[in-house]
């Protein structure tokens, strides 16, 4: 008999009698959308990231252009910010992506309680981009911030694409004497632009 | 003690004689300033956990839910594993089943050989530690680079991790500096964590980019989607898997949860319990291999089905490896992870390991004060201290209890069963403590006195006091 059958049969023989699953119904204070945005910004700051609210995308476009003017390898995956780096596909290898200095990518939602953003594989173009770049810039609709992980999971479909990530702040480690060091293996910094509609 | 000696038992075959917890702890506490530092640092992590928890008013409700989801999952584990397998296969993932550590290691070696892989990176996986994968691969001429910073440090030093979340917590920055000076050529005597971490970043980036195969653990595997979640702060799991042509994810059978929405409960609990962060930096959801990539999942039993069959101990399988029980444990904090001589140390390790080998790990359930602090912080509400106490009964009945403890427990049982003797013994004890303190304060006669002040004994027992003050 294969290990598969052995394991499954041992479980069937040894498991306790059926226990009903609990229903997830969280009782908690409701956050207004302004409060959720404020909480997102302060939480992200507390974990080493930064979030700013911008009206429209003009400022982001300008900053992207300024970065490109320095000659550094800047990757943009968001069409409304300008030229998109089409050379990057799902198949681009690590050697070609290693020089990326800064990457601009979109996110689907943000979460107030922990400062995380959800990024689908299609938003990063290549799974390595948000990790291998030295600095990461994420653009998110300010109206897409939810209070907790419960709302987050009800609004995304985790299995829709091959890969997706909740990303909260820059990469970090405290493995040397519990001293916090920002910039372990992934991005050294994270800036989240919260895009608000342009007021007329 | 030279920590390098630890590899004696790291590489020792399961069942080989190792130093008992109390002996190894005795060695650990000889360096008093370091013991104090270890104690205080872990307590600091526990306090960070408390702070994070207080920000979530529904914390207790979350623990209740997490516990309920896990209880339910264990009661239907066979069906959920089959569903997970079916969905993972449909996602284009190859699924392997391993009865024990040896089969797990063989499966991985076979994948390595079939694909002629030379360069391998691994992110943190306590399961691969449990299975002693690294020493096994080295024996077969295959080198694996651990990429979690703490794990890389202990790998350079030929030591096992001493903590499941903070693998190098037993080391000071001077130790890391010396290790990196030897292995990475960093400046001698430069102890700046920033400088040392940067050196590791540069060294490991190169490894990531060159790697052909990446091994990761699994934090949660979702039955309904066939996908799995890996949580890290450093980003090493993602750097490795997205760069490599082959990804192997290793999971114990108990990592299954039924639905994606259940992830919300566990991800809210995990990092807060572990380090006091609201969530880990990266919670990566893998469903399908990327174009041109191979993705494998190895599902491992290694004693877990046996534990499932022990009603008193089965709910230890609910553990999500947050290590909150380590950080709060007065014994762990003052004895260090290596004194537990197993891959998973701390209170939960002391419940899991006797299941794997009662004889070799009989000392572990006794490495506890049964204070219950572990059970209080556990995010999935495992009754850890009760199970430790129950293991003591089982081990004593099976004849595996350490001799000293056996005599003490036998004596204790006799005294507890005879109330009049209990009272006389109490009177004698109080008299001895007051009149002849040197007897109990003697470290040879009374091991409890090591590193402790004995309390001043009350003149009266509670019973005497109660009888006198009844009215
Ligand atoms: S037993 Fe509970 S507290 Fe300990 S590591 Fe597991 S989940 Fe965390």
XYZ file of C-alpha atoms and ligand atoms in Angstrom:
679
model
C 0.000 0.000 0.000
C 1.282 3.487 -0.783
C 2.118 6.063 1.854
C -0.818 8.089 0.619
C -3.302 5.315 1.416
C -1.559 4.489 4.688
C -1.727 8.078 5.871
C -5.332 8.607 4.844
C -6.420 5.312 6.430
C -4.558 6.065 9.648
C -6.318 9.431 9.820
C -9.709 7.827 9.222
C -9.005 5.334 12.000
C -7.589 7.851 14.477
C -9.546 11.063 13.967
C -12.076 12.152 16.568
C -15.781 12.096 15.729
C -16.995 14.938 13.549
C -16.944 18.436 15.024
C -18.950 21.199 13.330
C -16.940 24.139 11.963
C -17.517 27.482 13.695
C -19.172 30.318 11.810
C -16.978 33.372 11.385
C -19.018 36.255 12.646
C -16.910 38.992 14.134
C -18.495 41.427 16.502
C -16.480 44.602 16.445
C -16.635 48.360 16.215
C -17.298 49.722 12.738
C -14.698 52.008 11.202
C -15.649 54.926 8.989
C -13.726 55.037 5.728
C -11.704 58.055 6.910
C -10.777 56.224 10.098
C -9.768 53.159 8.071
C -7.484 55.285 5.874
C -5.914 56.984 8.914
C -5.367 53.623 10.590
C -3.811 52.216 7.426
C -1.374 55.128 7.222
C -0.330 54.997 10.885
C -0.054 51.209 10.952
C 2.064 51.125 7.816
C 4.343 53.756 9.334
C 4.724 51.677 12.510
C 6.034 48.760 10.450
C 8.569 50.786 8.480
C 6.548 51.763 5.400
C 5.036 55.057 4.315
C 1.694 56.003 2.813
C 0.620 59.322 1.325
C -2.700 60.447 -0.078
C -2.472 62.054 -3.533
C -5.171 63.601 -5.678
C -5.008 61.980 -9.075
C -1.823 60.511 -10.502
C 0.066 63.577 -11.727
C 2.474 63.690 -8.799
C 3.226 59.970 -9.150
C 3.829 60.381 -12.894
C 6.256 63.210 -12.229
C 8.139 61.227 -9.582
C 8.344 58.230 -11.872
C 9.814 60.413 -14.606
C 12.311 61.987 -12.193
C 13.458 58.529 -11.115
C 13.854 57.459 -14.733
C 15.865 60.563 -15.517
C 18.567 59.443 -13.083
C 19.285 56.540 -15.429
C 18.452 53.900 -12.841
C 16.427 50.872 -13.938
C 12.850 51.783 -12.993
C 9.996 49.392 -13.694
C 6.436 50.578 -14.149
C 3.535 48.160 -14.548
C 0.698 50.742 -14.331
C -0.439 52.164 -17.713
C -1.955 55.364 -16.267
C 1.465 56.358 -14.921
C 3.104 56.372 -18.331
C 5.243 53.988 -20.275
C 4.988 50.385 -19.060
C 8.028 48.093 -19.061
C 6.849 45.539 -21.582
C 10.165 43.713 -21.592
C 9.088 42.169 -18.290
C 6.872 39.106 -18.580
C 6.003 36.175 -16.337
C 9.025 34.400 -17.806
C 11.677 37.092 -17.193
C 14.495 35.574 -15.145
C 16.162 36.728 -11.958
C 19.371 37.831 -13.706
C 17.462 40.369 -15.808
C 15.474 41.650 -12.842
C 18.333 41.949 -10.371
C 19.264 45.495 -11.495
C 15.746 46.885 -10.882
C 16.176 49.897 -8.619
C 12.571 50.898 -8.165
C 9.276 49.296 -9.175
C 5.816 50.859 -9.456
C 2.996 48.363 -9.136
C -0.724 48.454 -8.410
C -2.579 46.813 -5.526
C -6.190 45.660 -5.224
C -6.989 46.482 -1.605
C -5.356 47.754 1.574
C -6.068 46.685 5.151
C -6.319 49.214 7.960
C -5.533 46.888 10.864
C -2.138 45.766 9.581
C -1.017 48.104 6.798
C -0.947 45.301 4.224
C -1.904 45.537 0.556
C -3.069 42.651 -1.624
C -1.236 42.328 -4.926
C -2.284 39.869 -7.629
C 0.318 38.272 -9.848
C -1.059 40.209 -12.850
C -0.419 43.489 -11.032
C 3.289 42.706 -10.579
C 3.755 41.258 -14.082
C 6.454 38.939 -12.753
C 6.397 37.351 -9.301
C 9.900 38.551 -8.492
C 9.337 42.247 -9.150
C 8.058 43.384 -5.710
C 10.819 41.413 -3.971
C 13.915 41.852 -6.100
C 13.585 45.625 -6.602
C 15.572 47.776 -4.169
C 12.616 50.108 -3.577
C 8.921 49.451 -4.047
C 6.139 51.916 -4.822
C 2.547 50.669 -4.642
C -0.455 52.559 -5.997
C -3.847 51.951 -4.452
C -7.273 53.553 -4.769
C -7.861 55.256 -1.409
C -11.424 53.926 -1.437
C -10.158 50.360 -1.443
C -9.077 50.263 2.191
C -10.955 47.766 4.364
C -10.809 47.519 8.173
C -9.627 43.930 8.720
C -8.510 40.705 7.091
C -12.080 39.395 7.135
C -13.297 42.036 4.687
C -10.089 41.583 2.710
C -10.691 37.887 2.070
C -14.323 38.526 1.173
C -13.241 41.044 -1.475
C -10.426 39.172 -3.160
C -10.372 35.765 -4.786
C -7.104 34.261 -3.592
C -7.276 31.430 -6.081
C -8.074 33.555 -9.130
C -4.460 33.803 -10.204
C -1.433 31.582 -9.784
C 0.051 33.747 -7.081
C -0.823 36.694 -4.858
C 0.588 38.328 -1.758
C -0.363 40.399 1.259
C 2.592 42.739 1.504
C 3.059 44.875 4.623
C 5.999 47.256 4.696
C 9.581 46.813 3.532
C 11.418 43.531 4.082
C 12.965 43.289 7.526
C 14.800 41.076 9.969
C 15.561 41.079 13.670
C 17.631 37.919 13.613
C 20.753 39.606 14.964
C 20.136 40.210 18.660
C 16.569 41.309 17.973
C 17.800 44.576 16.422
C 15.446 45.618 13.665
C 17.113 45.948 10.267
C 15.037 47.169 7.331
C 15.947 45.671 3.968
C 16.608 41.978 4.542
C 16.212 40.216 1.188
C 13.284 42.044 -0.366
C 12.677 45.753 -0.991
C 14.485 48.206 1.295
C 11.589 50.644 1.323
C 7.875 50.736 0.614
C 5.896 53.804 -0.369
C 2.141 53.452 -0.869
C 0.348 56.159 -2.838
C -3.307 56.304 -1.864
C -4.961 57.779 -4.915
C -7.953 60.023 -4.235
C -10.206 61.424 -6.964
C -9.217 64.881 -8.280
C -11.423 67.573 -6.739
C -12.839 69.976 -9.274
C 30.418 25.244 26.126
C 31.353 25.538 22.508
C 27.997 25.685 20.745
C 29.552 23.668 17.968
C 29.242 20.646 20.208
C 25.540 20.824 19.623
C 25.952 19.287 16.232
C 26.744 16.090 18.105
C 23.077 15.672 18.704
C 21.968 17.610 15.670
C 23.460 14.937 13.520
C 22.757 12.115 15.940
C 20.319 9.533 14.638
C 16.906 9.610 16.290
C 17.003 7.594 19.485
C 20.723 8.101 20.102
C 21.616 9.177 23.617
C 21.737 12.928 24.024
C 22.251 15.206 26.983
C 19.031 15.518 28.989
C 17.244 18.860 29.165
C 18.233 19.484 32.763
C 21.921 18.707 32.081
C 22.034 20.885 28.957
C 20.181 23.664 30.786
C 22.780 23.399 33.547
C 25.463 24.099 30.951
C 23.461 26.969 29.426
C 22.978 28.865 32.686
C 26.673 28.808 33.535
C 27.027 31.963 31.461
C 24.889 34.120 33.683
C 24.905 37.436 31.787
C 24.000 35.584 28.603
C 21.226 33.662 30.321
C 19.816 36.921 31.668
C 20.029 38.504 28.239
C 18.243 35.514 26.662
C 15.573 35.612 29.345
C 14.966 39.352 29.030
C 15.016 39.396 25.232
C 12.372 36.697 24.932
C 10.277 38.339 27.596
C 10.517 41.537 25.572
C 9.097 39.644 22.570
C 6.306 38.357 24.817
C 5.552 41.963 25.841
C 5.422 43.036 22.207
C 2.892 40.261 21.690
C 0.790 41.575 24.583
C 0.841 45.079 23.170
C -0.304 43.878 19.755
C -3.015 41.721 21.278
C -4.466 44.608 23.258
C -5.116 46.456 20.005
C -7.553 43.759 18.919
C -10.651 43.817 21.155
C -11.989 40.636 19.557
C -8.758 38.710 20.330
C -10.404 36.059 22.504
C -13.087 35.518 19.893
C -10.357 35.004 17.283
C -8.607 32.407 19.459
C -11.904 30.630 19.980
C -12.536 30.612 16.212
C -9.024 29.420 15.389
C -9.314 26.637 17.906
C -12.741 25.661 16.560
C -11.586 25.647 12.941
C -8.625 23.437 13.828
C -10.748 21.051 15.925
C -13.152 20.748 13.032
C -10.339 20.228 10.530
C -8.738 17.447 12.569
C -12.105 15.691 12.773
C -12.339 15.666 8.977
C -8.655 15.668 8.076
C -8.712 12.726 5.656
C -11.388 14.353 3.509
C -9.715 17.743 3.575
C -6.352 16.265 2.596
C -7.936 14.431 -0.329
C -9.716 17.597 -1.434
C -6.499 19.587 -1.128
C -4.632 17.023 -3.201
C -7.292 17.001 -5.897
C -7.333 20.789 -6.172
C -3.551 21.102 -6.086
C -3.235 18.533 -8.880
C -5.786 20.468 -10.911
C -3.622 23.565 -10.351
C -0.696 21.806 -11.981
C 1.141 21.020 -8.746
C 2.728 17.608 -8.140
C 1.696 16.080 -4.820
C 3.851 13.572 -2.895
C 3.065 11.715 0.325
C 5.693 10.751 2.885
C 5.059 8.386 5.785
C 8.136 9.503 7.676
C 11.258 11.666 7.636
C 13.194 9.169 5.534
C 10.571 9.102 2.793
C 10.308 12.906 2.848
C 14.073 13.193 2.375
C 14.131 10.549 -0.371
C 11.386 12.310 -2.330
C 13.335 15.567 -2.261
C 16.611 13.895 -3.212
C 14.878 12.204 -6.115
C 13.498 15.482 -7.452
C 16.981 16.991 -7.139
C 18.585 14.088 -9.028
C 15.932 13.814 -11.743
C 16.463 17.459 -12.611
C 20.248 17.455 -12.204
C 19.996 20.309 -9.744
C 23.187 21.685 -8.219
C 22.146 24.906 -6.516
C 19.436 24.851 -3.853
C 18.075 27.487 -1.499
C 15.741 26.830 1.418
C 13.597 29.164 3.472
C 12.533 28.376 6.988
C 10.739 25.077 7.433
C 10.628 23.415 10.820
C 9.458 20.234 9.104
C 12.698 19.926 7.151
C 14.532 20.460 10.455
C 12.413 17.748 12.045
C 13.311 15.427 9.158
C 17.023 16.383 9.310
C 16.921 17.143 5.600
C 20.134 19.189 5.469
C 22.431 16.535 6.983
C 20.758 13.916 4.772
C 21.400 15.913 1.607
C 24.981 16.665 2.640
C 25.525 12.916 3.058
C 24.400 12.571 -0.555
C 26.696 15.282 -1.766
C 24.025 17.979 -2.129
C 24.462 21.396 -0.560
C 21.500 23.504 0.559
C 21.773 27.184 1.428
C 19.466 28.293 4.234
C 18.275 31.794 3.391
C 16.499 33.037 6.494
C 19.156 35.252 8.092
C 18.969 33.512 11.468
C 19.067 30.113 9.827
C 22.034 31.072 7.660
C 23.909 32.172 10.767
C 23.330 28.890 12.583
C 24.039 26.929 9.391
C 27.469 28.578 9.105
C 28.083 27.609 12.713
C 26.944 24.036 12.153
C 24.259 24.389 14.802
C 20.538 23.703 14.745
C 18.124 26.632 15.190
C 17.322 27.230 18.869
C 13.866 28.746 18.339
C 11.235 28.093 15.658
C 10.707 31.786 14.835
C 14.020 33.333 15.970
C 16.560 30.651 14.984
C 19.658 32.479 16.249
C 18.231 33.944 19.444
C 20.890 32.160 21.509
C 23.636 34.202 19.820
C 24.963 37.692 20.487
C 25.989 40.093 17.737
C 29.667 39.424 18.519
C 29.058 35.749 17.691
C 27.389 36.671 14.406
C 30.168 39.111 13.583
C 32.824 36.454 14.201
C 30.877 33.890 12.139
C 30.444 36.292 9.220
C 34.076 37.307 9.449
C 35.039 33.650 9.007
C 32.527 32.800 6.294
C 31.783 36.029 4.441
C 34.957 37.989 5.077
C 33.259 40.846 6.924
C 35.391 43.215 8.948
C 36.579 41.590 12.199
C 34.984 43.118 15.277
C 32.305 45.036 13.378
C 29.216 44.100 15.369
C 26.763 46.490 13.767
C 23.586 44.480 12.964
C 22.883 46.743 9.970
C 26.324 46.080 8.504
C 26.094 42.339 9.161
C 22.587 42.030 7.703
C 23.708 43.927 4.597
C 26.597 41.502 4.129
C 24.132 38.618 4.329
C 21.800 40.353 1.868
C 24.535 40.644 -0.735
C 25.764 37.092 -0.142
C 22.276 35.577 -0.357
C 21.096 37.649 -3.345
C 23.741 35.904 -5.310
C 22.475 32.522 -4.080
C 18.868 33.386 -4.960
C 19.722 34.446 -8.479
C 21.810 31.338 -9.113
C 19.379 28.912 -7.508
C 17.702 26.194 -9.540
C 15.528 24.780 -6.814
C 13.876 26.357 -3.786
C 12.509 24.520 -0.764
C 9.974 26.204 1.521
C 7.729 25.250 4.384
C 3.977 25.817 4.427
C 2.113 27.849 7.035
C -1.383 27.045 5.805
C -2.693 24.797 3.034
C -6.236 25.498 1.868
C -8.351 22.448 1.025
C -10.935 24.270 -1.105
C -8.355 25.918 -3.397
C -5.373 23.544 -3.338
C -3.208 26.595 -2.642
C -0.878 27.272 0.264
C 0.422 30.256 2.193
C 4.006 30.953 3.263
C 4.731 33.791 5.708
C 8.094 35.553 6.047
C 9.407 38.962 7.061
C 12.608 38.875 5.074
C 11.147 37.940 1.698
C 13.500 34.985 1.383
C 10.823 32.422 0.525
C 9.660 34.605 -2.374
C 13.128 35.482 -3.611
C 13.975 31.786 -3.693
C 10.811 30.341 -5.216
C 10.227 33.005 -7.858
C 13.816 32.799 -9.049
C 14.113 29.005 -9.135
C 12.854 26.603 -11.799
C 11.548 24.187 -9.187
C 9.692 24.889 -5.963
C 9.232 22.164 -3.346
C 6.910 23.010 -0.451
C 6.987 20.660 2.542
C 4.051 20.392 4.921
C 2.858 18.245 7.794
C -0.653 16.840 7.374
C -1.906 19.211 10.082
C -1.243 22.364 8.035
C -4.598 22.024 6.264
C -7.418 24.486 6.798
C -10.751 24.075 5.018
C -11.362 27.426 3.314
C -9.591 30.577 2.178
C -11.768 32.747 4.436
C -10.288 30.870 7.433
C -6.936 32.420 6.553
C -8.284 35.725 7.859
C -8.512 34.287 11.362
C -5.080 32.665 11.328
C -3.208 35.535 9.707
C -4.668 37.925 12.281
C -3.346 35.689 15.058
C -0.015 34.402 13.767
C 2.334 37.396 13.613
C 0.785 39.157 16.601
C 1.390 36.043 18.683
C 4.860 35.474 17.259
C 6.567 38.874 17.295
C 3.879 41.451 18.026
C 3.682 42.542 14.374
C 0.157 43.041 13.005
C 1.022 40.681 10.113
C 4.239 39.313 8.626
C 5.723 41.463 5.865
C 4.881 38.850 3.248
C 1.956 36.408 3.327
C 2.427 34.724 -0.029
C -0.396 32.714 -1.570
C 0.847 30.060 -3.998
C -1.748 28.391 -6.206
C -0.101 27.437 -9.471
C 3.482 27.217 -10.684
C 4.514 30.147 -12.855
C 4.959 29.486 -16.568
C 7.769 26.993 -17.038
C 8.154 26.239 -13.324
C 7.664 22.915 -11.505
C 5.856 23.031 -8.186
C 5.850 20.104 -5.761
C 4.129 19.620 -2.429
C 5.353 16.950 -0.020
C 2.706 15.981 2.549
C 4.330 14.388 5.590
C 2.978 12.209 8.394
C 6.049 11.407 10.539
C 4.111 10.467 13.652
C 1.254 12.910 13.246
C -1.424 10.282 12.572
C -0.245 8.510 15.709
C -0.636 11.697 17.726
C -4.097 12.124 16.202
C -4.977 8.772 17.740
C -4.027 9.907 21.263
C -7.123 11.709 22.564
C -5.135 13.423 25.328
C -2.532 14.809 22.946
C -4.196 15.129 19.548
C -4.963 18.794 19.838
C -1.226 19.552 19.883
C -1.695 19.152 16.106
C -3.565 22.463 16.085
C -0.259 24.308 16.584
C 0.515 27.070 14.067
C 4.174 27.380 15.210
C 3.989 30.969 16.418
C 6.383 30.302 19.336
C 4.402 32.439 21.785
C 4.597 29.528 24.224
C 8.409 29.572 23.943
C 8.740 33.285 24.619
C 6.560 33.196 27.688
C 7.977 29.985 29.174
C 10.167 30.599 32.250
C 12.001 27.330 31.608
C 12.625 27.953 27.895
C 13.777 31.494 28.512
C 16.337 30.348 31.036
C 17.504 27.123 29.432
C 17.747 27.949 25.710
C 16.337 26.028 22.781
C 19.278 23.681 22.346
C 18.728 22.103 25.735
C 15.551 20.541 24.315
C 17.699 18.526 21.857
C 14.914 18.427 19.227
C 13.950 20.477 16.150
C 10.881 21.968 17.823
C 11.855 23.047 21.347
C 9.804 24.806 23.993
C 6.525 23.761 25.572
C 4.873 22.544 22.360
C 7.977 20.588 21.366
C 7.805 18.855 24.727
C 4.367 17.512 23.759
C 5.168 16.661 20.138
C 8.527 14.967 20.655
C 7.605 12.220 23.156
C 5.106 11.066 20.521
C 7.970 10.604 18.061
C 10.276 8.852 20.525
C 9.178 8.364 24.121
C 12.496 7.085 25.359
C 14.724 9.761 23.826
C 12.400 12.617 24.800
C 11.115 11.425 28.169
C 12.898 14.309 29.902
C 11.032 17.031 27.995
C 7.582 17.046 29.648
C 9.459 17.499 32.937
C 11.155 20.657 31.616
C 8.242 22.783 32.748
C 6.916 24.420 35.888
C 3.336 23.726 34.692
C 2.612 27.399 35.351
C 0.189 27.466 32.414
C 1.500 30.666 30.839
C 1.909 28.785 27.540
C -1.751 27.804 27.418
C -2.761 31.390 28.165
C -0.956 32.827 25.159
C -1.550 30.013 22.658
C -3.553 31.472 19.737
C -5.243 28.144 19.002
C -5.975 27.411 22.668
C -3.964 24.225 23.066
C -4.024 23.113 26.732
C -0.236 22.851 26.640
C 0.506 22.623 30.355
C -2.218 20.035 30.912
C -0.742 17.874 28.162
C 2.735 18.214 29.669
C 1.327 16.970 32.951
C -0.444 14.093 31.189
C 2.736 13.087 29.364
C 4.437 12.798 32.739
C 1.842 10.217 33.789
C 2.171 8.303 30.526
C 5.972 8.317 30.614
C 6.036 7.245 34.256
C 3.588 4.406 33.585
C 5.589 3.285 30.570
C 8.768 3.328 32.634
C 10.488 6.124 30.728
C 10.463 8.878 33.348
C 13.880 10.156 34.398
C 14.876 8.263 37.598
C 14.993 11.239 39.968
C 11.570 12.393 38.824
C 10.196 8.866 39.136
C 11.193 8.581 42.793
C 9.888 12.073 43.475
C 6.625 11.408 41.640
C 6.195 8.031 43.359
C 6.819 9.676 46.714
C 4.455 12.490 45.788
C 1.700 10.066 44.814
C 2.120 8.195 48.111
C 2.063 11.389 50.155
C -0.917 12.799 48.290
C -2.822 9.543 48.777
C -2.293 9.624 52.540
C -3.539 12.906 54.031
C -2.024 12.399 57.463
C 1.407 11.766 56.008
C 0.926 14.809 53.776
C 0.390 16.933 56.872
C 3.392 15.512 58.690
C 5.535 15.917 55.571
C 4.421 19.529 55.305
C 5.300 20.211 58.934
C 8.675 18.569 58.440
C 9.293 20.535 55.258
C 8.496 23.847 56.892
C 10.704 22.961 59.847
C 13.577 21.926 57.609
C 13.331 25.101 55.513
C 13.333 27.283 58.625
C 15.845 25.436 60.753
C 18.215 23.778 58.334
C 18.078 25.918 55.163
C 21.504 24.693 54.077
C 19.985 21.280 53.298
C 17.551 22.601 50.709
C 19.909 25.322 49.591
C 22.460 22.682 48.715
C 22.568 22.358 44.937
C 23.429 18.667 44.985
C 20.732 17.622 47.413
C 18.097 19.886 45.964
C 18.412 20.664 42.251
C 15.560 23.162 42.567
C 17.905 25.478 44.402
C 20.104 25.950 41.339
C 19.738 29.611 40.343
C 16.944 30.052 42.871
C 16.430 31.468 46.338
C 14.247 29.168 48.403
C 11.266 31.058 49.808
C 11.002 31.750 53.512
C 8.603 29.082 54.701
C 5.470 30.117 56.551
C 5.261 29.063 60.210
C 1.786 27.660 59.639
C 0.375 25.556 56.843
C -2.730 26.798 55.073
C -4.669 23.980 56.793
C -3.520 25.025 60.268
C -4.348 28.607 59.467
C -7.769 27.638 58.137
C -8.658 25.540 61.211
C -7.630 28.375 63.542
C -9.402 31.087 61.574
C -12.472 29.145 60.552
C -14.846 31.290 62.530
S 1.516 25.602 20.843
Fe 0.321 27.461 20.559
S 1.668 29.083 21.376
Fe 2.980 27.286 21.061
S 3.843 27.544 18.990
Fe 1.970 26.311 18.784
S 0.357 27.789 18.328
Fe 2.066 28.958 19.162
